[in-house]
N, CA, C and O of each residue as an XYZ file, in Angstrom:
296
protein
N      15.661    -28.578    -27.537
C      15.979    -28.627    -26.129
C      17.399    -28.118    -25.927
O      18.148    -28.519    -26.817
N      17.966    -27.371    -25.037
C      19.363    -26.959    -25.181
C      19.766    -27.641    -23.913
O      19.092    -27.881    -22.912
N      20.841    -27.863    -24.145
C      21.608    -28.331    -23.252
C      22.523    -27.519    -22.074
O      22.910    -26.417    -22.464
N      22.892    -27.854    -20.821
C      23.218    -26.998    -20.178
C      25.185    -27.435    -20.093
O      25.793    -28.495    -19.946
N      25.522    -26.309    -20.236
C      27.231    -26.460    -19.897
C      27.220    -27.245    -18.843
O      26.240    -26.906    -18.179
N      27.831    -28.197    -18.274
C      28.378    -28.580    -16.628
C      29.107    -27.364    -16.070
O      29.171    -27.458    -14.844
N      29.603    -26.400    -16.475
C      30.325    -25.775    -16.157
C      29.524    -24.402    -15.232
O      29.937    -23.652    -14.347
N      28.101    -24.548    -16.007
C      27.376    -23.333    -15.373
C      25.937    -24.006    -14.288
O      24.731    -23.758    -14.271
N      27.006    -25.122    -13.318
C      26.235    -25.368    -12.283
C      26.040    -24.738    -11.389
O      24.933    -24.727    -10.850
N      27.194    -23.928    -10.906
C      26.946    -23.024     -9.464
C      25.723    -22.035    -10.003
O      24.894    -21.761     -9.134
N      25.482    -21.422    -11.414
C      24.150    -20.506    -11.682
C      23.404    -21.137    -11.865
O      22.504    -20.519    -12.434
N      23.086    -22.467    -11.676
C      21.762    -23.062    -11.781
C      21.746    -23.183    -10.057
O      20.618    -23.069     -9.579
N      22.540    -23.339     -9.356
C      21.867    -23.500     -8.129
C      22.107    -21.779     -7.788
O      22.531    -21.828     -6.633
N      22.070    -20.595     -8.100
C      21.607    -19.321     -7.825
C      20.609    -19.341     -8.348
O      20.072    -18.346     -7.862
N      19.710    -19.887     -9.223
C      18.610    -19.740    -10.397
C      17.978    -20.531     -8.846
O      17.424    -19.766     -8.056
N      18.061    -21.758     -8.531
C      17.423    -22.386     -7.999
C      16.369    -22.138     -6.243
O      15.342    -22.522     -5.684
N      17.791    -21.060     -6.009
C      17.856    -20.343     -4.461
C      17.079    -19.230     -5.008
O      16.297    -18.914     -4.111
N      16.937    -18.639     -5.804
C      15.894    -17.578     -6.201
C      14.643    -17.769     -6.445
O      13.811    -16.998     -5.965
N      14.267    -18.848     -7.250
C      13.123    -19.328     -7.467
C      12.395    -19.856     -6.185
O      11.249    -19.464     -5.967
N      13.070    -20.817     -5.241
C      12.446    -21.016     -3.839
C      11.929    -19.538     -2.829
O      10.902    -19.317     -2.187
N      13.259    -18.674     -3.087
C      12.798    -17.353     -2.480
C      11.462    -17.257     -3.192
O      10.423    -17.351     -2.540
N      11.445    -17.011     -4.947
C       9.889    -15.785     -5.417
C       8.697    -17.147     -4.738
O       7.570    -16.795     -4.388
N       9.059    -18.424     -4.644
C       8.185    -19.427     -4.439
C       7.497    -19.268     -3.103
O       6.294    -19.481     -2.952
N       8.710    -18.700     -1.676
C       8.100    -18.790     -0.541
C       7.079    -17.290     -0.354
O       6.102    -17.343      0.394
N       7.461    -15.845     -1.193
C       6.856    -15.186     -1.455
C       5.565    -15.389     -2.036
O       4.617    -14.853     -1.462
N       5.377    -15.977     -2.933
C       4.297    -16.172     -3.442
C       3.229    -16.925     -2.771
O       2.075    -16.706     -3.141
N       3.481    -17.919     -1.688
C       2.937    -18.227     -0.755
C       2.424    -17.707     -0.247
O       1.207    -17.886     -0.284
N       3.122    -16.441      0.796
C       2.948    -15.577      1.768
C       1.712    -14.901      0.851
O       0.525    -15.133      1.077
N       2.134    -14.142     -0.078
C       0.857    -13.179     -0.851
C      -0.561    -14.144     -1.233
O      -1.578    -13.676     -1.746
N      -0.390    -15.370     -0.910
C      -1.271    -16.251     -1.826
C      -2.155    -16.215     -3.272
O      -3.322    -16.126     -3.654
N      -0.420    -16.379     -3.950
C      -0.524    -15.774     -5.373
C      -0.546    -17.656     -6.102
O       0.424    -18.149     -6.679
N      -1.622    -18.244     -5.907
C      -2.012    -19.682     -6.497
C      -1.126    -19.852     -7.979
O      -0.232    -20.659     -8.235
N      -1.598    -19.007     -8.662
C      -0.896    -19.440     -9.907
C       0.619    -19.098    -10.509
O       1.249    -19.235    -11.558
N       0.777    -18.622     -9.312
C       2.299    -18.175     -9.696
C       3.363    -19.187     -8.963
O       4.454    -19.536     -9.414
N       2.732    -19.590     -7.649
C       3.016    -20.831     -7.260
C       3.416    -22.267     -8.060
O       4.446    -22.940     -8.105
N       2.208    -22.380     -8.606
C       1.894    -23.588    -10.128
C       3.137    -23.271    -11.174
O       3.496    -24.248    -11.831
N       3.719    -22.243    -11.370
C       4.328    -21.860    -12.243
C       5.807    -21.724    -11.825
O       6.720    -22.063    -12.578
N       6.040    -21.119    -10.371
C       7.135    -21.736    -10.202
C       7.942    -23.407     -9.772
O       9.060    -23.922     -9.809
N       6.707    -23.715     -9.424
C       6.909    -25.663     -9.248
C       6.905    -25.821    -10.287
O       7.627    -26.818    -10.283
N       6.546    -25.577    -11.886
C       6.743    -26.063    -12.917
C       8.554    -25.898    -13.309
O       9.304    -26.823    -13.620
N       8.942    -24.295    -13.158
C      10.162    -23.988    -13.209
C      10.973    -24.494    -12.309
O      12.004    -23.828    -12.219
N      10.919    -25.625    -11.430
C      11.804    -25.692    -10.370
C      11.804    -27.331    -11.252
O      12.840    -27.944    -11.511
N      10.804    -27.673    -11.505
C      11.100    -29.058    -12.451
C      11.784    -29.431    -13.214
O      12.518    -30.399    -13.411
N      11.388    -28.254    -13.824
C      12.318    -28.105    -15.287
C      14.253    -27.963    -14.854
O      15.253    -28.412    -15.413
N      14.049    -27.137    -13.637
C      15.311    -26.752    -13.587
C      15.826    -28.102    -12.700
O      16.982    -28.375    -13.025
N      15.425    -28.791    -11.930
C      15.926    -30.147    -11.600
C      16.312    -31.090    -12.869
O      17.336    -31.768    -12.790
N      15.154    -31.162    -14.545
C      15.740    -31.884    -14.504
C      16.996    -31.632    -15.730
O      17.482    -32.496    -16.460
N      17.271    -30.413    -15.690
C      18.763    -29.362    -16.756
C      19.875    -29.848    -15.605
O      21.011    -30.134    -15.985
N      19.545    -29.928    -14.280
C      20.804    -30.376    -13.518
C      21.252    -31.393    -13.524
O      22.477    -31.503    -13.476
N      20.461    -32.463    -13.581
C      20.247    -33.617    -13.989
C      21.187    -34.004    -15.393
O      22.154    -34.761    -15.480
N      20.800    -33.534    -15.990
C      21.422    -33.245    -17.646
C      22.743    -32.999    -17.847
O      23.532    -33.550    -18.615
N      22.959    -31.764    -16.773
C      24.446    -30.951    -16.649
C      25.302    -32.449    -16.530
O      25.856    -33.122    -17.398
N      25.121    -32.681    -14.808
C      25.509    -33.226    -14.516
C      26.072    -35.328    -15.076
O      26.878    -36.201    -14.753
N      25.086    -35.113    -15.920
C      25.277    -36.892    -16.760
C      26.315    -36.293    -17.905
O      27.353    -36.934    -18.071
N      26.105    -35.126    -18.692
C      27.142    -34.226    -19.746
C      28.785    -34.424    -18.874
O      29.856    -34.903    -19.247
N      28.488    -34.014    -18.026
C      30.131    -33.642    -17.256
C      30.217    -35.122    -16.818
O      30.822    -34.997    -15.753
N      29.977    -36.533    -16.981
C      30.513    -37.295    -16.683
C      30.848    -37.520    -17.700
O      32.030    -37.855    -17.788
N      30.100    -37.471    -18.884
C      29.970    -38.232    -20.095
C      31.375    -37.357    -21.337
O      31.958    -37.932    -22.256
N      31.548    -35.891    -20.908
C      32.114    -35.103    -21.561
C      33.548    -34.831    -20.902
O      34.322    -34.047    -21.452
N      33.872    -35.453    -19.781
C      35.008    -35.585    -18.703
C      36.311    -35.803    -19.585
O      36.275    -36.589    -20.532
N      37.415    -35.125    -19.275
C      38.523    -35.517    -19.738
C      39.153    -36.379    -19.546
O      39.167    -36.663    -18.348
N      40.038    -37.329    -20.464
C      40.515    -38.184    -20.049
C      41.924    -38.592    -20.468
O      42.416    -38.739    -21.587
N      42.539    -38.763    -18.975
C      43.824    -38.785    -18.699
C      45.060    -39.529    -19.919
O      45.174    -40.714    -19.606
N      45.485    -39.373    -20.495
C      45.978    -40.222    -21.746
C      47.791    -40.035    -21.401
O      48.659    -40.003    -22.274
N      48.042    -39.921    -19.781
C      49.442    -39.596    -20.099
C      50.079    -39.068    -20.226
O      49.719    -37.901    -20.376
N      51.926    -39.387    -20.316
C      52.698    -38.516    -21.317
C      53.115    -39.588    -21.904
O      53.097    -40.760    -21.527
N      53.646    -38.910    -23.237
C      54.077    -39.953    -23.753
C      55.875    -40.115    -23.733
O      56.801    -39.346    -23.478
N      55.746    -41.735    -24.203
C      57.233    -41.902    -23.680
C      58.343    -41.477    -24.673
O      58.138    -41.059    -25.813
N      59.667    -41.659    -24.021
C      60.696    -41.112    -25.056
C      61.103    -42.550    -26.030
O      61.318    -43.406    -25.172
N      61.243    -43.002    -26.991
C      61.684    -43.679    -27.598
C      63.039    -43.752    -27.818
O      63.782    -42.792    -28.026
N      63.388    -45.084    -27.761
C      64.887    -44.946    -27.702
C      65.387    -45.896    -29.036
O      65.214    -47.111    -29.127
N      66.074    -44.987    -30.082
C      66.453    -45.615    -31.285
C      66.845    -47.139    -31.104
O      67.372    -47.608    -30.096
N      66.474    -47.879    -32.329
C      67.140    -49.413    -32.325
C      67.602    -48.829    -33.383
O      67.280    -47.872    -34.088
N      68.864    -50.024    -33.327
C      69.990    -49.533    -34.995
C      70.447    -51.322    -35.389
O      71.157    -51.578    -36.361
């Protein structure tokens, strides 16, 4: 299963706006099984966003500071 960058969310929602386009096309032509096939791909791709998105919480940077100056004891 591969995992999706968080980083390459804005092309999953261009992937996503395309697929609804060939989807409302395929309607219009009443192309049945290509229909079936893009609701399968629109699944799949809900649930890689899904994925992205739990990665980029889970993979988030975290703030650690600066660090301080130490001041000699003698």
């Amino acid at each position: 299963m591969l995992n999706v960058n968080p980083k390459m969310l804005d092309r999953l929602a261009e992937l996503e706006e395309d697929l609804h386009a060939r989807r409302a096309r395929a309607e219009a032509e009443g192309w049945l099984g290509e229909i079936e096939g893009l609701d399968l791909t629109l699944r799949f791709l809900a649930d890689k966003w899904q994925q992205a998105m739990r990665l980029s919480k889970i993979t988030g940077a975290a703030g650690l500071g600066m660090p301080g100056i130490r001041v000699p004891t003698r």
